[in-house]
CSV table of C-alpha atoms in Angstrom, one decimal:
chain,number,residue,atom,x,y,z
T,129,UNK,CA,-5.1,14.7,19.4
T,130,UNK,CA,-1.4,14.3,19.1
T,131,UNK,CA,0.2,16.3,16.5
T,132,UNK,CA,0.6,14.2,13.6
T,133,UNK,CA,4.6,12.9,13.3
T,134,UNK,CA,6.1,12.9,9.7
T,135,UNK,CA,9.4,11.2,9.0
T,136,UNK,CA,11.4,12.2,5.3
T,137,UNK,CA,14.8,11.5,4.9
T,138,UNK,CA,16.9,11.6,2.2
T,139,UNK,CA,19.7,9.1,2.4
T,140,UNK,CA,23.2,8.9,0.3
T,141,UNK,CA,23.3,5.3,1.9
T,142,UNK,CA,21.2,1.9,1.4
T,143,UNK,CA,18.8,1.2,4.3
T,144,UNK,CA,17.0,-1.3,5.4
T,145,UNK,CA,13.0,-1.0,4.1
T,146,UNK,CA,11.8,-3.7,6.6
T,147,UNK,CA,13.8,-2.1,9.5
T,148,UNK,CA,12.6,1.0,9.0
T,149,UNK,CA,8.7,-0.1,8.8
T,150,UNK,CA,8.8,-2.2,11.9
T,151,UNK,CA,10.3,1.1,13.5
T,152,UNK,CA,7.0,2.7,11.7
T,153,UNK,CA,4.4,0.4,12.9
T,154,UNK,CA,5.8,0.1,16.4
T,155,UNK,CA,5.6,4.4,16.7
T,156,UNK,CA,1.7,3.6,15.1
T,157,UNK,CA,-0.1,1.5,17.5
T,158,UNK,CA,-3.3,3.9,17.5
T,159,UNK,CA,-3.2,2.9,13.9
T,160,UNK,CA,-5.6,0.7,12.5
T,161,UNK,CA,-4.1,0.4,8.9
T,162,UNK,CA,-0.6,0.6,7.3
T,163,UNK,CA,-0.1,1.0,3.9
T,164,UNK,CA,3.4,0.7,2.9
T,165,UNK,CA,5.1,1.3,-1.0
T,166,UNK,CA,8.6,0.2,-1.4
T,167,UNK,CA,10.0,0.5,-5.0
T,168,UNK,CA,13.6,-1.2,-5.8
T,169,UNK,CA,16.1,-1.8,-8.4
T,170,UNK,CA,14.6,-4.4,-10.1
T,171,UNK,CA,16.5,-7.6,-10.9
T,172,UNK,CA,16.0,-9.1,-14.5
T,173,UNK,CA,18.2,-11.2,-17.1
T,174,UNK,CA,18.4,-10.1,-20.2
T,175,UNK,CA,20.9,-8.1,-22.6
T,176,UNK,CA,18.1,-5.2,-21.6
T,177,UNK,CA,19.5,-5.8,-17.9
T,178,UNK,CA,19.9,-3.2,-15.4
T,179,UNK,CA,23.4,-3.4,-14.1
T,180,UNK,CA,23.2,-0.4,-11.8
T,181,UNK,CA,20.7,2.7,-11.0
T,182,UNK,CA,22.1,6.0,-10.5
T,183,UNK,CA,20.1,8.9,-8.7
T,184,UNK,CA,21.1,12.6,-8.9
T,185,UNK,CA,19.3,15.0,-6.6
T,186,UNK,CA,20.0,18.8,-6.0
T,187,UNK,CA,20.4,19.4,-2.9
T,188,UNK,CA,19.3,23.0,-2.9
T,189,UNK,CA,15.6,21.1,-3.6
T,190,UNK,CA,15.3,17.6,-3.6
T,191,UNK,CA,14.8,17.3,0.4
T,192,UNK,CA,12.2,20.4,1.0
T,193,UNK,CA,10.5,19.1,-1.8
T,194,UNK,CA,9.7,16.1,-0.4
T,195,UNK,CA,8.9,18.0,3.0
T,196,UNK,CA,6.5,19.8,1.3
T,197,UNK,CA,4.8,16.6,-0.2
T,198,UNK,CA,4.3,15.3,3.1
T,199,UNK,CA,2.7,18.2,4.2
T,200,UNK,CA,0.6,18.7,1.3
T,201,UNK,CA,-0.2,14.9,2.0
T,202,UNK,CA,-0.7,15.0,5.4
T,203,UNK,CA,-3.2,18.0,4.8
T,204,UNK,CA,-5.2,16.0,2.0
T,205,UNK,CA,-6.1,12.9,4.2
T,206,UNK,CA,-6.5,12.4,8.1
T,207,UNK,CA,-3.1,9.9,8.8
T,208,UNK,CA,-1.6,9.2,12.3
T,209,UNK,CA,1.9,9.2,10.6
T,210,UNK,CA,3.8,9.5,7.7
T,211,UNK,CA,7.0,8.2,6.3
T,212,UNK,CA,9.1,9.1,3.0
T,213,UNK,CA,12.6,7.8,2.3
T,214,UNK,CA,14.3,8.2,-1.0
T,215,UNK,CA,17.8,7.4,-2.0
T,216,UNK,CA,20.1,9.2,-4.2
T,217,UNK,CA,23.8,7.9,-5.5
T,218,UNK,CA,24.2,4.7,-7.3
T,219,UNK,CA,22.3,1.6,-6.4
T,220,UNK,CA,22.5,-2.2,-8.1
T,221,UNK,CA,19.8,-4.8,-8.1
T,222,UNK,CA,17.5,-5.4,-5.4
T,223,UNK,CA,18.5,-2.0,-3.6
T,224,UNK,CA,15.5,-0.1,-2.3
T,225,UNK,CA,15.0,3.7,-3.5
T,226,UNK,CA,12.1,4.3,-1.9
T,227,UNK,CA,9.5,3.7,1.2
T,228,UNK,CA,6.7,5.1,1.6
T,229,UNK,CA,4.6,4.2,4.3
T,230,UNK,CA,1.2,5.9,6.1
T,231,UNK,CA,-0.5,5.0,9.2
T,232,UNK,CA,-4.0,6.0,9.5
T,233,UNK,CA,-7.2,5.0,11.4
T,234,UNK,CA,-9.1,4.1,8.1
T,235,UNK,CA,-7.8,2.0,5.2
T,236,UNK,CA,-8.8,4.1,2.8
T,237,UNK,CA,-6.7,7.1,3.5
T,238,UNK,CA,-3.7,5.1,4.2
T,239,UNK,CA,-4.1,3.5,0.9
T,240,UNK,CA,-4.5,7.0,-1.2
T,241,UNK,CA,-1.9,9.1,1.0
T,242,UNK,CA,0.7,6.4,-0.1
T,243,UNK,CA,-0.5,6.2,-3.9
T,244,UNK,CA,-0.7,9.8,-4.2
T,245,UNK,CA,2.6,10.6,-2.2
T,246,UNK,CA,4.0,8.2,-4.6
T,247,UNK,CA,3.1,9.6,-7.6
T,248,UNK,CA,4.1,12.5,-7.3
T,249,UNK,CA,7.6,11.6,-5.6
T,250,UNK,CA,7.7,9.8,-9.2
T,251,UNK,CA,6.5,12.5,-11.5
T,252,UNK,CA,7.6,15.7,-9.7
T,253,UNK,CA,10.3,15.5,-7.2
T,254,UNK,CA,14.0,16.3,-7.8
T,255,UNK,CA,15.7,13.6,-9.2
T,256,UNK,CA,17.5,13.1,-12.4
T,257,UNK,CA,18.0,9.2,-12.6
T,258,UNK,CA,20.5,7.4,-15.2
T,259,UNK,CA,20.7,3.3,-16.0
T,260,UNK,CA,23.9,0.9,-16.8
T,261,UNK,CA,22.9,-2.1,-19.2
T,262,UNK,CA,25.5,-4.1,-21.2
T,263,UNK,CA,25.6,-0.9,-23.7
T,264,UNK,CA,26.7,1.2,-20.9
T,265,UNK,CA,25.0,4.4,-19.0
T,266,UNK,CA,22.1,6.2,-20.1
T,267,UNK,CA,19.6,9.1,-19.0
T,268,UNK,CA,16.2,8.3,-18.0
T,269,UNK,CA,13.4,10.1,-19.8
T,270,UNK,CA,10.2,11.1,-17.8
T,271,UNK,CA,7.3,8.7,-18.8
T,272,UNK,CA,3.9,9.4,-20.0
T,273,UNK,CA,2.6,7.1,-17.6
T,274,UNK,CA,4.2,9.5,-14.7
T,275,UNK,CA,2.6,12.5,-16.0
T,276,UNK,CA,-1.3,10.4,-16.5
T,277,UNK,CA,-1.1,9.3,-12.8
T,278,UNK,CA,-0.7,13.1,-11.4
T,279,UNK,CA,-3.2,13.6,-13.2
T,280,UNK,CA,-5.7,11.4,-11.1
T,281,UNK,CA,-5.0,14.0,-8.2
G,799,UNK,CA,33.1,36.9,-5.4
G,800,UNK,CA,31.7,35.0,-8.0
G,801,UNK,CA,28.2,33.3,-8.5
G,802,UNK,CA,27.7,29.8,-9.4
G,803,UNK,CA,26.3,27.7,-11.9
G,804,UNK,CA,25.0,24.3,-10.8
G,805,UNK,CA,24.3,21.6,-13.5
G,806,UNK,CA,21.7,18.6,-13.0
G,807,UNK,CA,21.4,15.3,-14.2
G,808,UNK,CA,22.7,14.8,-18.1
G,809,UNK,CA,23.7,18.4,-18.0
G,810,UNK,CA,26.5,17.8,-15.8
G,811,UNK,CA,27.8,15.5,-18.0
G,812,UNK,CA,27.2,17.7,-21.1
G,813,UNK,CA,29.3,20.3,-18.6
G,814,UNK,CA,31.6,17.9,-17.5
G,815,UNK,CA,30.9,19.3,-14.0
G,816,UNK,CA,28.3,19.3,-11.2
G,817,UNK,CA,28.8,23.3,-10.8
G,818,UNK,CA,30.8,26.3,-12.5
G,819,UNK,CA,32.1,29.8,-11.0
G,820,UNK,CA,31.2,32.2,-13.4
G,821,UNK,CA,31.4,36.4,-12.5
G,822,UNK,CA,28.0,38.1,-11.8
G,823,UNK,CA,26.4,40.0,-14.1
G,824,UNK,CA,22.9,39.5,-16.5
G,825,UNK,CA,22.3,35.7,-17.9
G,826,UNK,CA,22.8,36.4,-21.2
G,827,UNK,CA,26.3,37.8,-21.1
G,828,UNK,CA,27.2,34.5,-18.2
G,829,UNK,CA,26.1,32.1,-20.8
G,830,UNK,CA,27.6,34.2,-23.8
G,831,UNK,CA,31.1,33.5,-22.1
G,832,UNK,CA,30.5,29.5,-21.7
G,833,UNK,CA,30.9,26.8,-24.3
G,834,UNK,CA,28.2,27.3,-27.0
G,835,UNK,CA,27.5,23.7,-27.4
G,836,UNK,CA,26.6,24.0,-23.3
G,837,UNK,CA,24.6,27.2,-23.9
G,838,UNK,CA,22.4,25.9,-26.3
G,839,UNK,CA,21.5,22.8,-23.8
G,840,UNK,CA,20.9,24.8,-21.1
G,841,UNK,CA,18.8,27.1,-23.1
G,842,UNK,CA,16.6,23.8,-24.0
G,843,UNK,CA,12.7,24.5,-23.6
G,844,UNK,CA,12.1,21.6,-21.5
G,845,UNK,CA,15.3,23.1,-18.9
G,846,UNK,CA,14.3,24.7,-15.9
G,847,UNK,CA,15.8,27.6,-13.9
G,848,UNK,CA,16.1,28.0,-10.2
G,849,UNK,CA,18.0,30.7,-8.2
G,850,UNK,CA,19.2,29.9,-4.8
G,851,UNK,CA,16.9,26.7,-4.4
G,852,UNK,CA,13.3,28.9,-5.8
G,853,UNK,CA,12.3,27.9,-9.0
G,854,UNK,CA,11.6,30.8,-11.7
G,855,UNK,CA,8.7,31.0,-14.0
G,856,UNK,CA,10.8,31.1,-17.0
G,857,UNK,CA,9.7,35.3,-18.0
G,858,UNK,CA,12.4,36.7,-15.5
G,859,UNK,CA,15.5,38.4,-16.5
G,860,UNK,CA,18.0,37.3,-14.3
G,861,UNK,CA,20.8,38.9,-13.1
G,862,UNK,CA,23.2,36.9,-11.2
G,863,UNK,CA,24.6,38.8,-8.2
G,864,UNK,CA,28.4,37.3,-6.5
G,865,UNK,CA,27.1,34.5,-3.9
G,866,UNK,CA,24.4,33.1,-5.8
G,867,UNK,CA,23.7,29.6,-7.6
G,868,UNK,CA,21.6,29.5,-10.5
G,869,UNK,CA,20.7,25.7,-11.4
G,870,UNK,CA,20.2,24.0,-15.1
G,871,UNK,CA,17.4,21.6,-13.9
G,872,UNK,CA,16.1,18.9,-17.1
G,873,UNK,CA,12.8,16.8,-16.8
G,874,UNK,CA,12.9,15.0,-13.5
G,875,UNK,CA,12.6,11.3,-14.3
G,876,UNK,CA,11.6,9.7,-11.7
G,877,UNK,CA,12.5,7.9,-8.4
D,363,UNK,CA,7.4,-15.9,-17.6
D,364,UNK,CA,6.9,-17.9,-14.3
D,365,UNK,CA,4.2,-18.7,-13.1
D,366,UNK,CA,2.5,-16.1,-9.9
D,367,UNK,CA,3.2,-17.3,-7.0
D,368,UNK,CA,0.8,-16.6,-4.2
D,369,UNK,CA,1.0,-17.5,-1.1
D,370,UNK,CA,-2.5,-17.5,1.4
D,371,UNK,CA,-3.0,-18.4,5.1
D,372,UNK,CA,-5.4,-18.2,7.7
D,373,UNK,CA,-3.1,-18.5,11.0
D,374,UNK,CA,-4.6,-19.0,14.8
D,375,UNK,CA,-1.5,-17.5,16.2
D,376,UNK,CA,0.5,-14.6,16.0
D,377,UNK,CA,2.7,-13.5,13.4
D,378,UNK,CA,5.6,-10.8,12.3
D,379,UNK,CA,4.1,-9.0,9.8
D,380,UNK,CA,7.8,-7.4,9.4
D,381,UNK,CA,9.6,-10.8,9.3
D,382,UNK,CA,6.3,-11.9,6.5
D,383,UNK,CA,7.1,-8.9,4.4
D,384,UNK,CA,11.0,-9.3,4.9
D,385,UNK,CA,10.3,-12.7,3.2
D,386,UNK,CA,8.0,-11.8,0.3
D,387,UNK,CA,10.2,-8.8,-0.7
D,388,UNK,CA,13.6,-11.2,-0.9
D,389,UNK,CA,10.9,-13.6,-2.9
D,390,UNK,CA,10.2,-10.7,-5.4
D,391,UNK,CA,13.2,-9.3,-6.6
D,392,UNK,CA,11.8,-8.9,-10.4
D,393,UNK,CA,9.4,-6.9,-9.1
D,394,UNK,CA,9.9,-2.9,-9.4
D,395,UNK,CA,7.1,-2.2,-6.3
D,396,UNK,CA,5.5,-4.0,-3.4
D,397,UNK,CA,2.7,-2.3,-1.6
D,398,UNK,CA,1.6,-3.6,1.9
D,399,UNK,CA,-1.7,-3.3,3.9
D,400,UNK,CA,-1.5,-4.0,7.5
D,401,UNK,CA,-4.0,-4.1,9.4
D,402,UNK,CA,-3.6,-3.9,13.3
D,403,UNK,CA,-5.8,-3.7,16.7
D,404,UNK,CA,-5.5,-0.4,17.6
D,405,UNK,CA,-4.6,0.9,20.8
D,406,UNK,CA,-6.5,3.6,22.4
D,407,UNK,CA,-7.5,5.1,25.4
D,408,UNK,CA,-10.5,6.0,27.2
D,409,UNK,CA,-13.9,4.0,28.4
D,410,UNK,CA,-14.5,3.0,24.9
D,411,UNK,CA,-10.8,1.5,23.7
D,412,UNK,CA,-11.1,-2.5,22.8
D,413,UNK,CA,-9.2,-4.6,25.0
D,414,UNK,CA,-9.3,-7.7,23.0
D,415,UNK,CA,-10.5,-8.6,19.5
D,416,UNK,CA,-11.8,-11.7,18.4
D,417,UNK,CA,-12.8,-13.0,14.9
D,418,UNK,CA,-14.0,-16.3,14.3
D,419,UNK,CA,-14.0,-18.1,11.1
D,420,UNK,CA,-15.7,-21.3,9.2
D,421,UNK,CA,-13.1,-24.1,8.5
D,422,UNK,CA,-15.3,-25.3,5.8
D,423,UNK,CA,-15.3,-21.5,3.9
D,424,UNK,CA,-13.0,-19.0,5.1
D,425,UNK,CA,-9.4,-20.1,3.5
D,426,UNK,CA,-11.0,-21.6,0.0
D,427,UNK,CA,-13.1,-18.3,0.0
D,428,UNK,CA,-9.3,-16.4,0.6
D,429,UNK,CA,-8.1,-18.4,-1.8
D,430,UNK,CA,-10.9,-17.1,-4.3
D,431,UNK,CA,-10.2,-13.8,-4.0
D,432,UNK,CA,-6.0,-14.5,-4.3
D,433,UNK,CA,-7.0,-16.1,-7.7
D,434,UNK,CA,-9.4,-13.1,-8.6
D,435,UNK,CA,-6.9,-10.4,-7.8
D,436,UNK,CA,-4.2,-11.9,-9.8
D,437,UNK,CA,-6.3,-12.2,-12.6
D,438,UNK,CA,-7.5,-8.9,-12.6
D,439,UNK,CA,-3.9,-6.9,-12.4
D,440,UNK,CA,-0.4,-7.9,-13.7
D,441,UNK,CA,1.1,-9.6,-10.6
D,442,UNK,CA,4.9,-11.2,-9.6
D,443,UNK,CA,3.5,-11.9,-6.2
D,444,UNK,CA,0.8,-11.7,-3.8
D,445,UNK,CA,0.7,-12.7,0.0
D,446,UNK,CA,-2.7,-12.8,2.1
D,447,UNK,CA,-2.0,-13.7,5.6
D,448,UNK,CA,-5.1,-13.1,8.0
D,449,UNK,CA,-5.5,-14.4,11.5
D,450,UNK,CA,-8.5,-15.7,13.7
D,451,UNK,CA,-9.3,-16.0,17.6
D,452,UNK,CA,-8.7,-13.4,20.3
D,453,UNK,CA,-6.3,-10.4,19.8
D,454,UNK,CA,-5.3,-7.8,22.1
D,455,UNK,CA,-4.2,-3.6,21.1
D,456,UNK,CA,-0.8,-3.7,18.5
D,457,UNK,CA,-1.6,-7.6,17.3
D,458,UNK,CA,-1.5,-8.0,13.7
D,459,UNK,CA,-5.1,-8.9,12.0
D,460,UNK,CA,-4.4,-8.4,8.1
D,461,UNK,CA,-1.3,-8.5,6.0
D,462,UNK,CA,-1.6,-7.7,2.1
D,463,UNK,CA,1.3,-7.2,0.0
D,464,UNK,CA,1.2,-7.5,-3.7
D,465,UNK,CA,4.7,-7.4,-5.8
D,466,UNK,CA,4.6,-5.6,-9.4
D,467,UNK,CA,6.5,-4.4,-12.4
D,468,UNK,CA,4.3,-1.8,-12.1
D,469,UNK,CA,3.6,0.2,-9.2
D,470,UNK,CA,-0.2,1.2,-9.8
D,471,UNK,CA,-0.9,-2.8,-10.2
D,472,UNK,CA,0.4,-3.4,-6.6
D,473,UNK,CA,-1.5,-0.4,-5.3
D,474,UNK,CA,-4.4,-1.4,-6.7
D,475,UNK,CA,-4.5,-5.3,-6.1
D,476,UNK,CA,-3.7,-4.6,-2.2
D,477,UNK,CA,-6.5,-2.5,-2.4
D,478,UNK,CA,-9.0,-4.6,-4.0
D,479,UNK,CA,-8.2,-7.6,-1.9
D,480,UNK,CA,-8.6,-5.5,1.3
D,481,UNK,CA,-11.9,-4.4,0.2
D,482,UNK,CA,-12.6,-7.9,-0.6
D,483,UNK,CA,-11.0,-9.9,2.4
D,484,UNK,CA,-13.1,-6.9,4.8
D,485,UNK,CA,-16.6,-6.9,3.6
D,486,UNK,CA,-16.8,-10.7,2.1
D,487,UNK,CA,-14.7,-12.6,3.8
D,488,UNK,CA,-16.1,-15.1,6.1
D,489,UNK,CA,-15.1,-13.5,9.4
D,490,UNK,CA,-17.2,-12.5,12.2
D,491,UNK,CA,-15.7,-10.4,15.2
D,492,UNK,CA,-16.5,-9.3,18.5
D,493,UNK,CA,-15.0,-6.9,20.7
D,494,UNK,CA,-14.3,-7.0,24.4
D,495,UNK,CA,-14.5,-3.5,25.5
D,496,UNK,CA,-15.2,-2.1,29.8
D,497,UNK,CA,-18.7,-3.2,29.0
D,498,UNK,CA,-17.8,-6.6,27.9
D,499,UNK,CA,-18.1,-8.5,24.6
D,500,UNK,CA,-20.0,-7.2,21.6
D,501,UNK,CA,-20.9,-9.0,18.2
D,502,UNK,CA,-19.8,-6.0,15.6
D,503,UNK,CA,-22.4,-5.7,12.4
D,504,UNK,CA,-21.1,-4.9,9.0
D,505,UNK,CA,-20.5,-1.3,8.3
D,506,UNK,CA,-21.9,0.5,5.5
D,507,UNK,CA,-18.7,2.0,4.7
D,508,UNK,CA,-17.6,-1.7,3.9
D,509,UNK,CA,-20.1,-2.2,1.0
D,510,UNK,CA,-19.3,1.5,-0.4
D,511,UNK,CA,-15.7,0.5,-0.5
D,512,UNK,CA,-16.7,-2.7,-2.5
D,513,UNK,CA,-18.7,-1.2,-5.1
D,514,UNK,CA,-15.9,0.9,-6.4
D,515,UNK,CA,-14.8,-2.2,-8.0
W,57,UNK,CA,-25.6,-40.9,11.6
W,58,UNK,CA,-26.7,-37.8,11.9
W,59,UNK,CA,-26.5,-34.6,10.3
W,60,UNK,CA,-24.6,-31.4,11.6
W,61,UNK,CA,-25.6,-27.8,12.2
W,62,UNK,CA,-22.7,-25.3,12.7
W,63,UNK,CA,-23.5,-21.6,14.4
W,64,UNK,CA,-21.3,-18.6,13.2
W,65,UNK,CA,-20.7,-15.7,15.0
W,66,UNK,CA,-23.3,-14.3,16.9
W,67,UNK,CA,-25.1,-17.3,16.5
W,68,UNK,CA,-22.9,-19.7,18.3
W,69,UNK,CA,-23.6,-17.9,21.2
W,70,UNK,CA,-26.9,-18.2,21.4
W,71,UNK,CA,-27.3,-21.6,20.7
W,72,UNK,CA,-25.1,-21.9,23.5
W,73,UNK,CA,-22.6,-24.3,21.5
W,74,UNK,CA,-20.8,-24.2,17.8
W,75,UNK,CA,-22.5,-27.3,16.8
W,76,UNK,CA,-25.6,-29.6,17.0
W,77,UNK,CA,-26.0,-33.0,16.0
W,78,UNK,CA,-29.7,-33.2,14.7
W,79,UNK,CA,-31.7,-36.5,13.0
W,80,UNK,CA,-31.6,-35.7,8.8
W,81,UNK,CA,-34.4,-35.0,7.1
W,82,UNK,CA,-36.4,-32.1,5.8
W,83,UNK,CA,-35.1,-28.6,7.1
W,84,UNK,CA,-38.4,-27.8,8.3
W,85,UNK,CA,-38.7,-30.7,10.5
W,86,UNK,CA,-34.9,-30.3,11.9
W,87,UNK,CA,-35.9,-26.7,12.9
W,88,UNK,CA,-39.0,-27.5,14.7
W,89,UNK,CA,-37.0,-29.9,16.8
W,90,UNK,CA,-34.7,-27.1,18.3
W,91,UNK,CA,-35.4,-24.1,20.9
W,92,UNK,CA,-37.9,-21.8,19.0
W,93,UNK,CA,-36.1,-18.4,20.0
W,94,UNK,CA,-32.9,-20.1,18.6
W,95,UNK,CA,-35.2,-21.5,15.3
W,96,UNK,CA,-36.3,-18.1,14.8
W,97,UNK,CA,-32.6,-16.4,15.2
W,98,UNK,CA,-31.5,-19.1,12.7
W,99,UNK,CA,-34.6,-17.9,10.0
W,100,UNK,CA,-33.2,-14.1,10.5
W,101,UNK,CA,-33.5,-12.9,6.3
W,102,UNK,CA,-29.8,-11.6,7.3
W,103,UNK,CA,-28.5,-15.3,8.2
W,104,UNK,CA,-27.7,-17.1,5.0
W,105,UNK,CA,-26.8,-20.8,5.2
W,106,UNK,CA,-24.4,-23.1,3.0
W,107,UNK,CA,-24.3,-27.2,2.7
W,108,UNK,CA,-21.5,-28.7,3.0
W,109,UNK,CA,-19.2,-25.4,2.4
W,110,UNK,CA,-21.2,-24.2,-0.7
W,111,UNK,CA,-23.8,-21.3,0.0
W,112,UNK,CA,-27.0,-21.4,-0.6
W,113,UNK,CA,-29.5,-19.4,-2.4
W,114,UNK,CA,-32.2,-19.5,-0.2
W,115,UNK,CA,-35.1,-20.8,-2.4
W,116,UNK,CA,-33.9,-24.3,-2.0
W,117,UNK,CA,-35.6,-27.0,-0.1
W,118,UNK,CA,-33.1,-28.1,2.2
W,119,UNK,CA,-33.5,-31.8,3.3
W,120,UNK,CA,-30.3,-33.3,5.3
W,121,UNK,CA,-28.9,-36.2,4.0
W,122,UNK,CA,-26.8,-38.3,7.2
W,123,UNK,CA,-23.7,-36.7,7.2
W,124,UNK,CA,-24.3,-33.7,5.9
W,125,UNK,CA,-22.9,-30.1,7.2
W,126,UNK,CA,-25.3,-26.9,7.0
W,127,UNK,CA,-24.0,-23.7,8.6
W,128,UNK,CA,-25.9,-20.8,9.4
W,129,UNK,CA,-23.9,-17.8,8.7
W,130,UNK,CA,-25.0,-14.3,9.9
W,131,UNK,CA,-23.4,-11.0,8.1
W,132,UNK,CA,-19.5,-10.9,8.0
W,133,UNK,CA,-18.4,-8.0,10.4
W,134,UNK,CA,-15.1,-7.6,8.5
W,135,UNK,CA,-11.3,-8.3,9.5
């Protein structure tokens, strides 16, 4: 068997989410499921509206932290490949942050490697993350929610 | 040479900078020399240490030595 | 709030499941996540790799019996969107079977909808499949795996 | 008119064709008409049937009305 390929990138730039997964399923054709996540600014009206989405990593951290995710999800479930890009630096509406895709021979582990990759790039990796509305910038608090989906691992 | 202090997320705005040069020497007598108002955040419970990228368990005494970076880290919130 | 759109099709030919998702994510941009399941022929090697795939399907029950389960998984999770695109006749290794993607506020509704649709759309679906491999064509039973996958529902 | 029978999957093949045209009336009667060894694959307690697109139970008494559509469907294999 072929060593297993992981791809995580950190990028300062925006990307292209449905570039980047054709690239992903075209590297994947022993693959018989792919289960992708892409999360993104999300666009809404409102006096509550997010203007703009800024993402502060560390850079010390942020990156071999999310290496070491992979891994640790790459050992957890049997996946032909696996792919985890996050961005950092300030993003507006409809911009993607993250993609995370997993190609595996059965569905099942393709659908948990990306839920629980995803959960914990939400709940424990490196990022300090700040929001512009009509009143201006503000810090981002952890959620509960964040810390109660870890804890389904 | 110095050591450096590196300041994440609101913390660098509470700092007004991303890093600071400070002399080596034990952590109590770097943070005695900063702002107090900046010492007491970075003292906050839910702030986390790490020194040159390792993350410490919070029990340490640490000693900065000239070359390395000591970081302020506050809950992550999330991609 | 508008209503969910969904959008379900049983197609004959081929399709890009890159340019489908491309589509559904500018569609969505209220939505804070989008997971995807695709579901390809795989390529592999050897005596026993599949050189062509073929599902047939029941005019009469095979898109209204989609179209069931579109309308069960949006009532079941808090959807913006939800695309089910699943193709019939004869495939060949790398051709697209399945695409899934469900759009969210909320990223464990889109994980979980995909999910439940997939187990759904694979073990209840009216589809039957045969596989062409070096010792011809063979009629392929349901797999027990299938049924455990549904009762976690 | 006649009625229709419609063969899925594995079933198509052995009846050699997708559909049959067959003379309506009681199901029994309609089955007796055809091959025996394709009767018999059709009366397979896998193989579940459905009138005119709506599955049946399988305690019904089937009797085909001119017109009518019943398709013998064995297990789905998946997608």
């Amino acid at each position: 068997m072929a060593p297993i390929t992981s791809d995580v990138r950190l990028l300062g730039e925006g990307f292209s989410p449905t570039d980047q997964l054709a690239t992903f399923n075209a590297a994947h054709p022993e693959a018989g499921g792919i289960v992708s996540f892409l999360g993104q600014v999300r666009s809404e009206g409102g006096a509550q509206a997010v203007e703009a989405l800024e993402l502060r990593h560390y850079a010390a951290m942020t990156l071999p932290g999310m290496e070491a995710l992979a891994a640790a999800t790459k050992a957890r479930w049997v996946l032909d490949g696996l792919l985890i890009i996050h961005r950092y630096g300030v993003m507006h509406p409809g911009d993607p942050i993250v993609l995370v895709a997993a190609a595996a021979r059965h569905r099942r582990d393709a659908f948990a490697a990306a839920d629980f990759a995803m959960d914990h790039l939400k709940s424990q990796s490196w990022f300090w993350k700040r929001e512009k509305t009509a009143a201006g910038w503000r810090w981002i608090e952890p959620r509960a929610d964040d810390h109660r989906d870890l804890a389904r691992w | 040479m110095t050591a450096r202090l590196v300041f994440l997320g609101r913390l660098e705005d509470i700092a007004g900078a991303a890093e600071l040069a400070v002399a080596p020497g034990p952590l109590e007598k770097v943070l005695a020399a900063l702002d107090p108002a900046l010492a007491v955040e970075l003292l906050g419970e839910r702030v986390r240490m790490a020194l040159n990228g390792a993350l410490l368990g919070g029990n340490e005494a640490v000693v900065l030595a000239p070359g390395d970076e000591l970081a302020f880290l506050p809950p992550v919130s999330g991609g």
